[in-house]
Amino acid sequence: MTRAAAGEPGRGTARAGDDVESLVARTLSELSLREKVGQLNQRLLGWEAVERRGGRWRLTDAFLREAERWSGIGALYGVLRADAWSGRSWDDGIGPDDRREVVELVQDAVRGASPRSIGALIVEEAPHGHQALGGTVLPTNLALAATWDPDLVREAGEAVAAELWSSGVDIALVSGLDVLRDPRWGRGEECFGESAALAAEMARAVVEGMQGRDRGRLGAGGVGVVMKHFAAQGEAAGGRNGQSSIIGARDLEEIHLRPARTAVSAGAVGLMAAYNDIDGVPCCANPWLLTTWLREQEGFDGIVMADGLAVDRLAALAGTLRGAGRLALLSGVDMSLWDEGFTTLVETAVEDAAVANAVDEACRRVLRLKARLGLLRAPDPAAAPGAGAEPFSRTGADLDTARRNTERISARAARESLVALTGDLCPLAGIGGPVAVLGPYAEDMECFLGDYVSPLPPERRTSVRAELGRMRPVIDGPAGFEENPGAFREASAVVLVLGGTSQRSYADEFDANGAARATVATSGEGVDLADVSLPEDQVDLVWRVRAATAAPLAVVIVSGRPLVLTGIEEPADSILWAGYAGPHGPAAVAEALTGAYRPAGRLPVTLLADPGAIPLHHDDRHPGEDVYRDTPRPVLHAFADHRLGAGDPAVDNLTVEWPERNRATIRVHLDGGRPEGGEAVVAVFARRTGGSVVPRLSELLAFGRLKVPGEGLACEWSVSATDLFGSDDDGTACELWTDPRHRCVVTSRR
């Protein structure tokens, strides 16, 4: 059971002790200006730092030159990354058995180049599992959000961190701060949905899972987390990636800064400044965002990393690369990513005292993080317990065990992420005879994996068609309708697998920051769309199949963005939303269709009836109904929508009590449904009235995913008066509800 209310617990930022601060201060005093600037740079694409020659991994000349240039290296990005952009595959990439060897090779060279033996931060992408060969792949964030289960996300974060730790990795780059406000944006799959409350709790779970509560597992089986992207990237105008977010201060604070505040309170050691600008000011050049709000107001003590090449993009604003580096540093960026602008800080600092001081402060923060991770060597280990540890003496690190654990969690997450939208929850249960499985993604594996994913080994390939075939007879023949129309006369049911994919091909072209240029993908970075309707040929296929058979027709939607599904609502007997459920997605879908598992997930987004109504959200201040003359009912499936099956646990009571003057207790009781009970997601919504601000139509106040026994279950949340009546403290009432049947109004604070 998880709180989504405001009034979050005290920040667990675990300030460094005097021992670490002493080590950092001494190290900083001994570094030259060039070495300090080197600690702020992360220029290399890590997969270009090593190569295999004669059956052995060796360092490249480019890496050795970089280490010599700065007498060490601040951070190295993506040494183990494997995907279409890096070009690394199972043929030439770094396999699981080679990871530690390669990272140790790199670290030995970095320490050897540094007069103070400072190691590099080994930084890897882990938006939904480690993006390395053999790295366990999880469902993407949008699918994880559909579980409404932060405890599961916390457990997944811990498991992925164990994989990373066992591989010698120090820092994970993890999406989790973006709130999806426009489905046209291609990176919607990286978001935990459209609700700031849901996204904030999931962000907390990621940080606590990967770092431990109060950073307790840093340097001891956990890795540091740089949460991205900061801030308001999900609000970019028209859903255009990295462009202007035109948003007022109130919505910025309440929607887009809330996940960041929660990540900071959970102890995240880093945030990544986003590409977009907010009302014209780029995030990487925004001192109010990166310094005033983040450090002075929220007490953040970690590092701010720029997104890839974001510093150099400031040259259009600052006039030169040198000006771009200065602007980003003085605004609050501590570490660049692949940029040239930060390399110019040596020359700039000689001439500009403000830059010299800012270099010292940024370097201090980087060194503090390295000390926590065991990358600084203390002259006297007794003076800094733990800070002088060798980075690779990782006691108990067992990659194989970690991967098995993460696979188990990935399979569970795939099942929990499924959302039944219409019709029977398990449409094939009780139906005998063969099933026809068709559609563009019926025999596709990659469509379930999302963007930022490494290739799976060939033996892991499967599909919905293959997984259903393990459970019941599936009609032989091609998956295409035109090639085998006669099969429909034999089919007892038809399953259509539709939607989209974020698959990247090794033949694709990429921008300098890795975004796809020409690609078959329909979602992901660099794939913004003006029209998010289900493709016309897929809608046409549903209608043609419907015309060819009277058998039950089940549609599975695999997608990384909220698609408009209006065209298939009528012909389909049931619709199952699967997001990008990960490598175990096909098996989870087969289980749900046949009744081996009853889906209990909820939509983390609003599905609209018409693409022209974008954007609309559950927490808007004004309704969208009866506004458009051509689409008077613009919402097809509301945020948190799901199909409740007969006998599934359901809410039967909602009450609010005031055990304290300024704190209320919300109590919800669920009946158990069938004798064996089942899973249920409980979501409590609120709408304030009174005050000086137009209230939102609904706000997610509290939620949890529960296993409900047959006799039923009671759950409760403690919330503050501010949660109910607003921070301006002049609200007069608050209506709460879990569904249309269970509502109550709170008007006093006894």
XYZ file of C-alpha atoms in Angstrom:
750
model
C 0.000 0.000 0.000
C 1.459 3.318 -1.068
C 0.834 6.934 -0.222
C 0.572 9.357 -3.084
C -0.284 12.333 -0.929
C 1.761 15.448 -0.342
C 3.437 15.939 3.013
C 6.311 13.654 2.065
C 8.723 12.317 4.698
C 11.938 14.112 5.536
C 14.640 14.075 2.905
C 16.951 11.095 3.187
C 19.903 12.782 1.532
C 22.435 11.280 3.964
C 24.954 14.113 4.015
C 28.550 12.999 3.727
C 30.319 12.652 7.079
C 33.325 14.648 8.178
C 35.610 11.808 7.088
C 34.446 11.983 3.473
C 34.382 15.796 3.483
C 37.950 15.862 4.733
C 39.062 13.488 1.983
C 37.233 15.528 -0.668
C 38.688 18.819 0.563
C 42.224 17.414 0.582
C 41.864 15.876 -2.870
C 40.397 19.084 -4.319
C 43.260 21.160 -2.933
C 45.774 18.894 -4.668
C 44.175 18.991 -8.129
C 45.317 21.356 -10.825
C 42.720 23.415 -12.687
C 43.042 21.075 -15.664
C 42.424 18.041 -13.468
C 39.410 19.686 -11.849
C 37.853 20.427 -15.236
C 38.615 16.868 -16.270
C 36.465 15.626 -13.393
C 33.516 17.560 -14.866
C 33.805 16.085 -18.342
C 32.168 12.943 -19.709
C 33.138 13.273 -23.334
C 33.632 9.750 -24.647
C 31.084 7.285 -25.921
C 32.148 4.423 -23.707
C 31.794 1.671 -26.306
C 34.496 3.493 -28.280
C 36.892 3.236 -25.322
C 37.550 -0.485 -25.758
C 37.996 -2.887 -28.645
C 38.656 -6.574 -29.026
C 41.941 -7.589 -30.622
C 43.296 -11.084 -30.839
C 40.561 -12.379 -28.586
C 41.333 -9.842 -25.818
C 39.776 -6.535 -24.808
C 42.096 -3.547 -25.151
C 41.821 0.184 -24.583
C 41.576 2.360 -27.684
C 43.952 5.195 -28.506
C 41.070 7.670 -28.183
C 40.469 6.584 -24.597
C 44.153 6.711 -23.694
C 44.470 10.220 -25.143
C 41.469 11.401 -23.129
C 42.842 9.968 -19.896
C 46.229 11.581 -20.541
C 44.657 14.936 -21.449
C 42.949 15.297 -18.068
C 45.227 13.117 -15.941
C 42.259 10.872 -15.351
C 38.609 10.857 -16.383
C 35.604 12.239 -14.571
C 33.014 9.811 -15.919
C 32.682 7.362 -18.774
C 29.298 6.790 -20.371
C 28.052 3.531 -21.859
C 31.102 1.242 -21.824
C 28.776 -1.763 -21.696
C 25.930 -0.316 -23.796
C 24.769 -2.452 -26.707
C 22.091 -1.422 -29.211
C 21.633 -0.183 -32.760
C 23.124 3.265 -32.019
C 26.278 1.940 -30.392
C 26.486 -0.735 -33.082
C 27.386 -3.302 -30.426
C 25.652 -6.663 -30.791
C 26.116 -10.239 -29.661
C 28.688 -10.570 -32.449
C 31.071 -7.879 -31.197
C 29.760 -6.515 -27.897
C 30.762 -7.027 -24.285
C 28.950 -10.090 -22.993
C 28.003 -10.670 -19.345
C 31.105 -12.753 -18.655
C 33.390 -9.960 -19.888
C 31.817 -6.987 -18.114
C 33.966 -6.946 -14.985
C 37.154 -7.554 -16.963
C 36.452 -4.594 -19.255
C 35.442 -2.210 -16.467
C 38.504 -3.138 -14.416
C 40.688 -2.565 -17.476
C 39.193 0.912 -17.827
C 39.447 1.767 -14.140
C 43.045 0.602 -13.846
C 43.981 2.900 -16.730
C 42.061 5.860 -15.277
C 43.651 5.437 -11.867
C 47.037 5.043 -13.472
C 46.611 8.329 -15.351
C 45.564 10.174 -12.178
C 48.345 11.285 -9.790
C 45.789 10.900 -6.968
C 44.511 7.534 -8.256
C 40.950 8.805 -8.732
C 38.656 6.340 -10.457
C 36.070 7.212 -13.095
C 32.334 7.105 -12.578
C 31.183 4.231 -14.790
C 27.813 5.448 -16.066
C 25.260 3.207 -17.779
C 21.762 3.591 -19.175
C 19.179 1.680 -17.149
C 15.778 3.214 -17.975
C 14.071 -0.189 -17.705
C 16.918 -2.553 -17.023
C 20.622 -2.389 -17.857
C 21.201 -1.582 -21.541
C 23.949 -4.161 -21.927
C 24.171 -7.567 -23.557
C 22.502 -9.999 -21.184
C 21.057 -7.164 -19.110
C 17.601 -7.973 -17.799
C 14.891 -5.974 -19.562
C 11.885 -4.721 -17.606
C 8.627 -3.316 -18.938
C 9.032 0.339 -19.867
C 7.977 2.953 -17.330
C 4.573 3.559 -18.910
C 3.803 -0.147 -18.541
C 5.233 -0.220 -15.003
C 2.974 2.706 -14.136
C -0.018 0.578 -15.181
C 0.830 -1.793 -12.302
C 0.169 1.006 -9.780
C 2.644 -0.915 -7.636
C 5.585 1.137 -6.291
C 6.657 -1.771 -4.100
C 7.216 -3.828 -7.236
C 9.135 -0.962 -8.855
C 11.278 -0.641 -5.716
C 12.024 -4.355 -5.820
C 12.857 -4.132 -9.527
C 15.188 -1.192 -8.909
C 17.059 -3.125 -6.247
C 17.441 -6.114 -8.550
C 18.674 -4.050 -11.502
C 21.108 -2.212 -9.215
C 22.511 -5.559 -8.093
C 23.155 -6.429 -11.755
C 24.866 -3.099 -12.339
C 26.901 -3.327 -9.153
C 28.051 -6.828 -10.005
C 29.239 -5.527 -13.381
C 31.392 -2.753 -11.893
C 28.944 0.089 -12.680
C 28.679 3.120 -10.396
C 25.876 5.271 -11.833
C 22.578 4.389 -13.506
C 20.773 6.884 -15.738
C 17.080 6.283 -15.116
C 14.015 7.980 -16.563
C 11.364 8.875 -14.017
C 10.957 12.648 -13.704
C 9.035 13.277 -16.931
C 5.245 13.483 -16.654
C 3.433 12.574 -19.864
C 1.206 15.510 -20.808
C 1.095 15.033 -24.584
C 0.884 11.615 -26.266
C 2.397 13.008 -29.459
C 5.761 13.042 -27.698
C 7.700 9.944 -28.702
C 9.304 9.448 -25.301
C 6.009 8.855 -23.502
C 7.053 5.254 -22.852
C 9.761 6.568 -20.481
C 7.175 8.307 -18.266
C 5.236 6.941 -15.303
C 2.030 8.303 -16.828
C 0.216 11.637 -16.741
C -0.222 11.989 -12.964
C 2.415 13.807 -10.935
C 1.369 11.858 -7.834
C 1.785 8.479 -9.521
C 5.086 9.536 -11.130
C 6.425 10.876 -7.821
C 5.802 7.642 -5.927
C 7.324 5.584 -8.722
C 10.364 7.895 -8.754
C 10.759 7.426 -5.014
C 10.575 3.657 -5.484
C 13.282 3.716 -8.179
C 15.697 5.736 -6.033
C 15.115 3.749 -2.852
C 15.362 0.493 -4.754
C 18.634 1.255 -6.526
C 20.385 3.231 -3.778
C 18.683 1.851 -0.682
C 16.724 3.955 1.780
C 18.799 6.922 2.941
C 21.395 5.872 0.324
C 22.122 2.876 2.511
C 23.228 0.565 -0.336
C 25.538 3.029 -2.110
C 28.905 1.350 -2.425
C 27.438 -1.834 -0.943
C 25.427 -3.591 -3.621
C 23.582 -0.524 -4.881
C 24.406 2.136 -7.454
C 23.928 5.878 -7.603
C 20.943 7.104 -9.616
C 20.865 10.104 -11.937
C 17.156 10.694 -12.464
C 16.052 12.242 -15.746
C 14.831 14.555 -17.168
C 14.734 17.788 -15.172
C 12.275 19.425 -15.835
C 8.936 19.744 -17.666
C 10.125 17.875 -20.760
C 6.766 16.083 -20.900
C 5.058 19.449 -21.425
C 6.952 20.386 -24.634
C 4.686 22.269 -27.019
C 2.948 20.010 -29.522
C 4.741 16.981 -28.126
C 7.904 18.041 -29.968
C 10.948 16.572 -28.243
C 13.223 19.028 -26.480
C 11.304 22.142 -27.471
C 9.631 24.862 -25.417
C 7.542 24.018 -22.384
C 5.112 26.912 -22.058
C 3.757 26.510 -18.565
C 2.839 28.655 -15.593
C 4.675 28.603 -12.289
C 1.824 26.827 -10.483
C 1.577 23.922 -12.941
C 5.368 23.689 -13.118
C 5.500 23.327 -9.342
C 2.513 21.027 -8.893
C 3.055 18.737 -11.872
C 6.629 18.658 -13.152
C 8.681 19.530 -10.079
C 6.819 17.128 -7.818
C 8.591 13.950 -9.036
C 11.931 15.758 -8.792
C 11.197 16.881 -5.247
C 10.320 13.323 -4.306
C 13.453 11.924 -5.954
C 15.564 14.452 -4.020
C 13.786 13.584 -0.774
C 14.532 9.912 -1.451
C 18.241 10.724 -1.808
C 18.917 10.624 -5.560
C 22.605 11.463 -6.042
C 22.028 13.095 -9.410
C 19.521 14.738 -11.731
C 19.895 15.196 -15.486
C 19.044 18.635 -16.857
C 16.745 18.246 -19.858
C 16.968 19.522 -23.433
C 13.838 21.669 -23.344
C 13.451 25.279 -22.340
C 10.842 26.507 -19.878
C 9.272 29.714 -21.130
C 12.382 30.359 -23.230
C 15.075 29.496 -20.663
C 16.903 26.201 -21.427
C 17.003 23.830 -18.456
C 20.805 23.617 -18.737
C 21.000 27.410 -18.497
C 18.387 27.974 -15.806
C 19.951 29.102 -12.505
C 16.543 29.358 -10.827
C 15.793 25.710 -11.650
C 19.240 24.204 -11.029
C 20.383 26.355 -8.131
C 17.639 28.387 -6.460
C 14.908 25.759 -6.504
C 16.968 22.567 -6.521
C 19.826 23.359 -4.156
C 18.686 26.299 -2.031
C 15.021 25.401 -1.645
C 15.107 21.594 -1.816
C 18.536 21.021 -0.264
C 19.876 18.846 -3.087
C 23.524 17.883 -2.513
C 24.159 15.668 -5.540
C 25.364 16.372 -9.058
C 23.526 17.881 -12.005
C 24.449 16.197 -15.289
C 23.522 17.712 -18.626
C 21.696 15.615 -21.193
C 23.776 14.494 -24.164
C 25.218 17.480 -26.098
C 22.822 19.826 -24.291
C 25.660 22.136 -23.205
C 26.891 22.573 -26.764
C 23.346 23.421 -27.882
C 23.629 26.534 -25.728
C 26.160 27.959 -28.205
C 23.219 29.317 -30.211
C 22.281 31.305 -27.094
C 25.735 32.117 -25.741
C 27.419 32.747 -29.103
C 30.305 30.284 -28.762
C 31.060 26.862 -27.314
C 33.176 28.582 -24.704
C 30.242 30.794 -23.776
C 27.986 27.740 -23.679
C 30.257 25.971 -21.202
C 30.420 29.031 -18.969
C 26.645 29.549 -19.068
C 25.840 25.959 -18.160
C 28.393 25.823 -15.328
C 27.270 29.085 -13.734
C 23.641 28.003 -14.030
C 24.300 24.875 -11.988
C 25.443 22.067 -14.324
C 28.228 20.006 -12.719
C 28.992 17.446 -15.416
C 28.600 17.454 -19.186
C 27.770 14.557 -21.485
C 29.700 14.262 -24.794
C 30.063 18.065 -25.014
C 33.003 20.226 -26.028
C 31.777 23.290 -24.156
C 32.968 22.063 -20.762
C 36.452 21.364 -22.112
C 36.915 25.126 -22.539
C 36.472 25.802 -18.831
C 40.225 25.652 -18.218
C 40.842 28.746 -20.318
C 37.697 30.496 -19.084
C 38.479 29.910 -15.408
C 41.914 31.519 -15.764
C 40.262 34.759 -16.829
C 37.040 34.605 -14.796
C 37.030 34.195 -11.008
C 33.333 33.282 -10.963
C 34.004 30.381 -13.298
C 37.029 29.276 -11.253
C 34.931 29.218 -8.088
C 32.115 27.349 -9.872
C 34.606 24.764 -11.165
C 35.736 24.170 -7.581
C 32.168 23.725 -6.332
C 31.177 21.392 -9.171
C 34.348 19.361 -8.730
C 33.717 19.143 -4.990
C 30.286 17.632 -5.661
C 31.696 15.126 -8.157
C 34.476 14.114 -5.765
C 32.001 13.761 -2.914
C 29.995 11.334 -5.006
C 33.137 9.423 -5.940
C 34.103 9.190 -2.286
C 30.728 7.677 -1.433
C 31.232 5.114 -4.184
C 34.768 4.169 -3.212
C 36.485 5.930 -6.148
C 38.772 8.139 -4.023
C 41.683 6.637 -2.171
C 42.358 8.011 1.271
C 46.044 8.348 2.220
C 45.078 6.907 5.611
C 42.052 4.586 5.365
C 41.323 5.118 9.043
C 40.696 8.797 8.313
C 37.887 8.006 5.904
C 36.319 4.633 6.590
C 35.112 3.029 3.398
C 36.097 5.954 1.225
C 39.416 4.395 0.261
C 37.988 1.039 -0.771
C 38.927 -0.503 -4.079
C 35.973 -0.035 -6.455
C 35.987 -3.669 -7.614
C 36.246 -5.493 -4.295
C 32.466 -5.849 -4.389
C 31.751 -8.423 -1.745
C 29.044 -10.874 -2.641
C 28.674 -9.596 -6.202
C 27.093 -12.426 -8.186
C 25.890 -11.380 -11.616
C 24.155 -14.656 -12.468
C 22.089 -14.607 -9.272
C 21.232 -10.948 -9.781
C 20.053 -11.589 -13.336
C 17.855 -14.516 -12.287
C 16.235 -12.368 -9.624
C 15.581 -9.531 -12.050
C 14.087 -11.918 -14.616
C 11.627 -13.146 -12.000
C 10.572 -9.588 -11.220
C 10.337 -8.701 -14.920
C 7.922 -11.588 -15.473
C 5.768 -10.486 -12.553
C 5.794 -6.875 -13.755
C 4.681 -7.939 -17.233
C 1.592 -9.598 -15.787
C 0.784 -6.725 -13.419
C 1.075 -4.148 -16.221
C -1.808 -5.568 -18.284
C -5.030 -3.531 -18.374
C -8.350 -4.984 -19.530
C -10.255 -2.141 -21.216
C -13.385 -3.768 -22.656
C -15.134 -7.139 -22.751
C -14.129 -10.251 -20.853
C -10.957 -10.037 -18.817
C -9.909 -13.472 -20.072
C -11.682 -13.803 -23.445
C -10.293 -17.237 -24.379
C -11.091 -18.884 -21.045
C -13.605 -21.643 -21.534
C -13.417 -21.543 -25.324
C -12.359 -24.804 -26.961
C -10.954 -25.310 -30.423
C -8.108 -23.612 -32.299
C -7.341 -19.904 -32.128
C -6.207 -17.671 -34.993
C -3.516 -15.175 -33.970
C -3.031 -12.335 -36.450
C -1.881 -8.762 -36.800
C 1.394 -6.936 -37.487
C 2.833 -7.820 -34.077
C 1.427 -11.337 -33.634
C 4.835 -12.918 -34.228
C 6.957 -9.998 -33.044
C 9.139 -9.911 -29.932
C 10.831 -6.539 -30.239
C 7.538 -4.634 -30.113
C 7.304 -5.488 -26.400
C 10.776 -4.174 -25.503
C 10.651 -0.405 -26.065
C 13.480 2.047 -26.741
C 16.836 2.071 -24.912
C 17.114 -1.704 -24.955
C 19.895 -4.112 -25.814
C 19.259 -6.989 -28.228
C 18.026 -10.192 -26.675
C 19.871 -13.400 -27.527
C 18.169 -15.418 -30.294
C 16.989 -18.130 -27.904
C 14.911 -15.544 -25.992
C 12.768 -14.682 -29.005
C 9.080 -15.435 -28.613
C 5.728 -13.879 -29.500
C 2.069 -13.828 -28.526
C 1.388 -16.407 -31.216
C 4.146 -18.697 -29.932
C 3.113 -18.349 -26.286
C -0.552 -19.038 -27.036
C 0.593 -22.054 -29.034
C 2.145 -23.489 -25.866
C -1.216 -23.301 -24.121
C -3.777 -24.327 -26.746
C -4.101 -25.145 -30.465
C -3.240 -22.280 -32.771
C -4.154 -22.397 -36.434
C -1.117 -23.027 -38.615
C -0.263 -20.730 -41.459
C 0.853 -17.154 -41.973
C -0.199 -14.451 -39.574
C -1.564 -12.248 -42.375
C -5.324 -12.089 -42.977
C -5.113 -11.963 -46.769
C -2.872 -15.029 -47.006
C -5.127 -17.314 -44.981
C -8.759 -16.104 -44.923
C -10.086 -19.653 -44.754
C -8.579 -20.132 -41.324
C -11.287 -17.950 -39.829
C -13.929 -20.552 -40.620
C -12.080 -22.984 -38.343
C -11.163 -20.560 -35.557
C -13.043 -20.695 -32.262
C -11.605 -17.252 -31.441
C -9.369 -14.655 -33.082
C -6.617 -12.645 -31.399
C -5.281 -9.538 -33.142
C -1.996 -8.064 -31.860
C -1.857 -4.387 -32.846
C -0.253 -1.123 -31.750
C 3.287 0.073 -32.379
C 6.980 -0.488 -31.742
C 10.095 1.372 -30.636
C 12.424 -1.136 -32.243
C 15.662 0.305 -33.639
C 17.372 -1.422 -36.529
C 21.123 -1.679 -36.889
C 20.564 -0.203 -40.367
C 18.893 2.942 -38.956
C 20.487 6.382 -38.951
C 20.872 8.288 -35.687
C 21.385 11.861 -34.569
C 24.539 12.715 -32.646
C 22.691 12.162 -29.345
C 21.376 8.723 -30.344
C 17.830 9.711 -31.363
C 16.586 7.727 -34.352
C 16.412 9.528 -37.677
C 14.990 7.170 -40.298
C 13.362 4.233 -38.593
C 10.451 1.818 -38.681
C 9.741 2.666 -35.055
C 6.463 4.364 -34.199
C 7.530 5.491 -30.701
C 10.671 6.360 -28.804
C 13.174 9.206 -28.801
C 13.047 11.101 -32.069
C 9.664 9.609 -33.047
C 7.170 12.378 -32.282
C 3.870 12.021 -34.156
C 1.243 14.551 -35.206
C -1.475 11.868 -35.227
C -1.574 9.215 -32.508
C -4.521 7.278 -33.914
C -4.154 3.542 -34.270
C -2.861 3.188 -37.860
C -5.652 3.058 -40.425
C -4.537 -0.271 -41.860
C -4.779 -1.824 -38.384
C -8.294 -0.449 -37.858
C -9.241 -1.758 -41.293
C -7.862 -5.196 -40.384
C -10.087 -5.381 -37.295
C -13.189 -4.619 -39.346
C -12.269 -7.102 -42.083
C -11.698 -9.855 -39.545
C -14.985 -8.959 -37.862
C -16.755 -9.301 -41.200
C -15.119 -12.692 -41.837
C -16.042 -14.434 -38.581
C -18.574 -14.424 -35.783
C -16.017 -15.946 -33.401
C -14.955 -13.883 -30.353
C -12.439 -11.230 -31.416
C -9.818 -10.169 -28.826
C -7.516 -7.233 -29.573
C -4.165 -6.754 -27.801
C -2.661 -3.248 -27.938
C 1.132 -3.127 -27.613
C 2.203 0.511 -27.450
C 4.559 3.000 -25.847
C 2.154 5.937 -26.086
C -1.584 6.568 -25.484
C -3.122 5.668 -28.849
C -6.602 6.661 -30.029
C -8.528 3.371 -30.245
C -11.961 4.667 -31.235
C -12.061 2.796 -34.539
C -11.835 -0.665 -32.950
C -14.118 -0.291 -29.943
C -17.197 -1.482 -31.849
C -15.880 -4.518 -33.774
C -13.670 -5.888 -30.974
C -15.259 -8.078 -28.309
C -12.450 -7.318 -25.866
C -9.392 -5.051 -25.729
C -6.292 -5.711 -23.616
C -3.760 -2.877 -23.200
C -0.235 -4.252 -22.819
C 2.009 -1.182 -23.035
C 5.566 -2.345 -23.665
C 5.437 -5.198 -21.187
C 9.036 -6.368 -21.733
C 10.452 -9.746 -22.788
C 7.903 -11.602 -20.663
C 5.074 -9.635 -22.238
C 4.025 -12.271 -24.805
C 3.733 -14.937 -22.106
C 1.835 -12.555 -19.806
C -0.606 -11.690 -22.595
C -1.193 -15.385 -23.322
C -1.856 -16.047 -19.639
C -4.334 -13.174 -19.445
C -6.197 -14.170 -22.594
C -6.614 -17.770 -21.474
C -7.471 -17.094 -17.836
C -4.230 -18.292 -16.243
C -3.885 -14.733 -14.883
C -6.582 -12.094 -14.326
C -5.318 -8.626 -15.323
C -5.811 -5.986 -12.632
C -3.752 -3.048 -13.936
C -5.145 0.433 -14.559
C -4.421 2.974 -17.253
C -1.739 5.485 -16.199
C -2.937 7.865 -18.931
C -6.099 9.153 -20.578
C -7.028 7.531 -23.888
C -8.827 10.016 -26.105
C -11.574 9.428 -28.627
C -10.072 11.807 -31.187
C -6.469 12.958 -31.781
C -7.665 16.513 -32.254
C -8.659 16.684 -28.562
C -5.039 16.358 -27.398
C -4.086 17.214 -24.713
C -6.650 16.323 -22.048
C -5.851 14.955 -18.580
C -7.731 13.805 -15.515
C -6.273 16.691 -13.488
C -7.147 19.540 -15.851
C -9.050 22.438 -14.333
C -11.833 22.441 -16.916
C -13.659 19.520 -18.552
C -13.321 18.649 -22.233
C -16.874 17.331 -22.633
C -19.358 19.293 -24.748
C -16.646 21.668 -25.943
C -15.777 20.294 -29.389
C -18.808 20.308 -31.685
C -17.407 17.342 -33.631
C -16.315 15.313 -30.586
C -18.574 16.116 -27.631
C -17.204 13.124 -25.662
C -13.447 13.355 -26.253
C -12.368 10.810 -23.600
C -12.597 7.167 -24.644
C -10.993 5.649 -21.527
C -10.281 7.808 -18.498
C -7.117 7.856 -16.430
C -7.122 4.864 -14.031
C -9.748 3.098 -16.156
C -9.884 -0.698 -16.107
C -12.390 -3.463 -16.642
C -13.577 -5.061 -13.414
C -14.516 -8.689 -13.907
C -17.312 -10.536 -12.158
C -16.099 -11.788 -8.794
C -13.014 -9.551 -8.685
C -12.310 -7.638 -5.434
C -13.998 -4.234 -5.373
C -14.373 -1.261 -3.034
C -17.483 -1.438 -0.852
C -16.831 1.430 1.594
C -14.923 4.729 1.846
C -14.680 6.848 5.019
C -12.569 9.713 6.375
C -11.745 10.354 10.044
C -9.677 13.012 11.866
C -7.570 11.403 14.595
C -5.501 14.619 14.728
C -6.453 18.205 14.026
C -4.356 18.507 10.871
C -4.253 14.899 9.707
C -7.016 12.757 8.308
C -7.228 8.980 7.899
C -8.787 7.676 4.700
C -10.171 4.176 5.071
C -11.187 1.947 2.199
C -12.688 -1.513 2.503
C -12.691 -4.048 -0.326
C -14.794 -7.165 -0.605
C -12.860 -10.266 -1.543
C -15.005 -11.257 -4.512
C -14.617 -14.962 -5.177
C -13.524 -17.247 -2.309
C -9.863 -17.209 -3.335
C -9.798 -13.408 -3.521
C -7.561 -11.668 -6.046
C -5.568 -8.533 -6.888
C -6.976 -5.014 -6.820
C -5.689 -1.502 -7.390
C -7.272 1.094 -5.110
C -7.060 4.732 -6.158
C -8.490 7.586 -4.079
C -9.178 10.829 -5.934
C -9.930 14.288 -4.594
C -11.421 17.574 -5.795
C -11.186 20.711 -3.712
C -13.715 23.519 -3.707
C -13.403 27.024 -2.353
C -10.250 29.076 -2.278
C -8.807 31.426 -4.857
C -7.581 28.892 -7.458
C -9.725 27.023 -9.965
C -9.640 23.451 -8.643
C -8.448 20.518 -10.717
C -11.187 18.154 -11.827
C -9.502 15.366 -9.907
C -6.201 14.721 -8.192
C -4.768 11.358 -7.256
C -4.550 11.480 -3.476
C -3.576 7.933 -2.500
C -3.271 4.528 -4.108
C -2.053 0.987 -3.655
C -2.027 -2.430 -5.296
C -3.270 -5.092 -2.938
C -3.684 -8.838 -2.704
C -7.187 -9.193 -1.321
C -8.198 -12.406 0.497
C -11.630 -13.876 -0.026
C -12.950 -12.394 3.218
C -12.049 -8.861 2.100
C -9.461 -6.322 3.237
C -9.316 -2.870 4.863
C -6.609 -0.370 4.005
C -5.913 3.186 5.081
C -3.805 6.255 4.344
C -2.877 9.169 6.562
C -3.015 12.520 4.769
C -2.503 16.092 5.896
C -5.054 18.884 5.852
C -2.922 20.461 3.128
C -3.371 17.336 1.013
C -7.111 17.787 1.255
C -7.592 21.542 1.217
C -4.553 22.832 -0.647
C -1.371 24.655 0.248
C -3.041 28.062 0.188
C -5.124 26.803 3.144
C -8.300 28.554 2.058
C -10.205 25.623 0.597
C -13.569 24.975 2.185
C -14.347 21.379 1.151
C -12.841 18.333 -0.506
C -14.757 15.574 -2.247
C -13.102 12.137 -2.225
C -13.977 9.080 -4.272
C -12.682 5.723 -5.438
C -15.374 5.206 -8.085
C -18.787 6.747 -8.880
C -20.481 4.642 -6.186
C -18.179 5.511 -3.281
C -17.788 9.185 -2.476
C -17.616 11.396 0.570
C -17.160 15.113 1.256
C -14.803 16.481 3.910
C -15.673 19.958 5.183
C -14.003 20.217 8.583
C -10.705 19.508 10.366
C -11.547 18.421 13.840
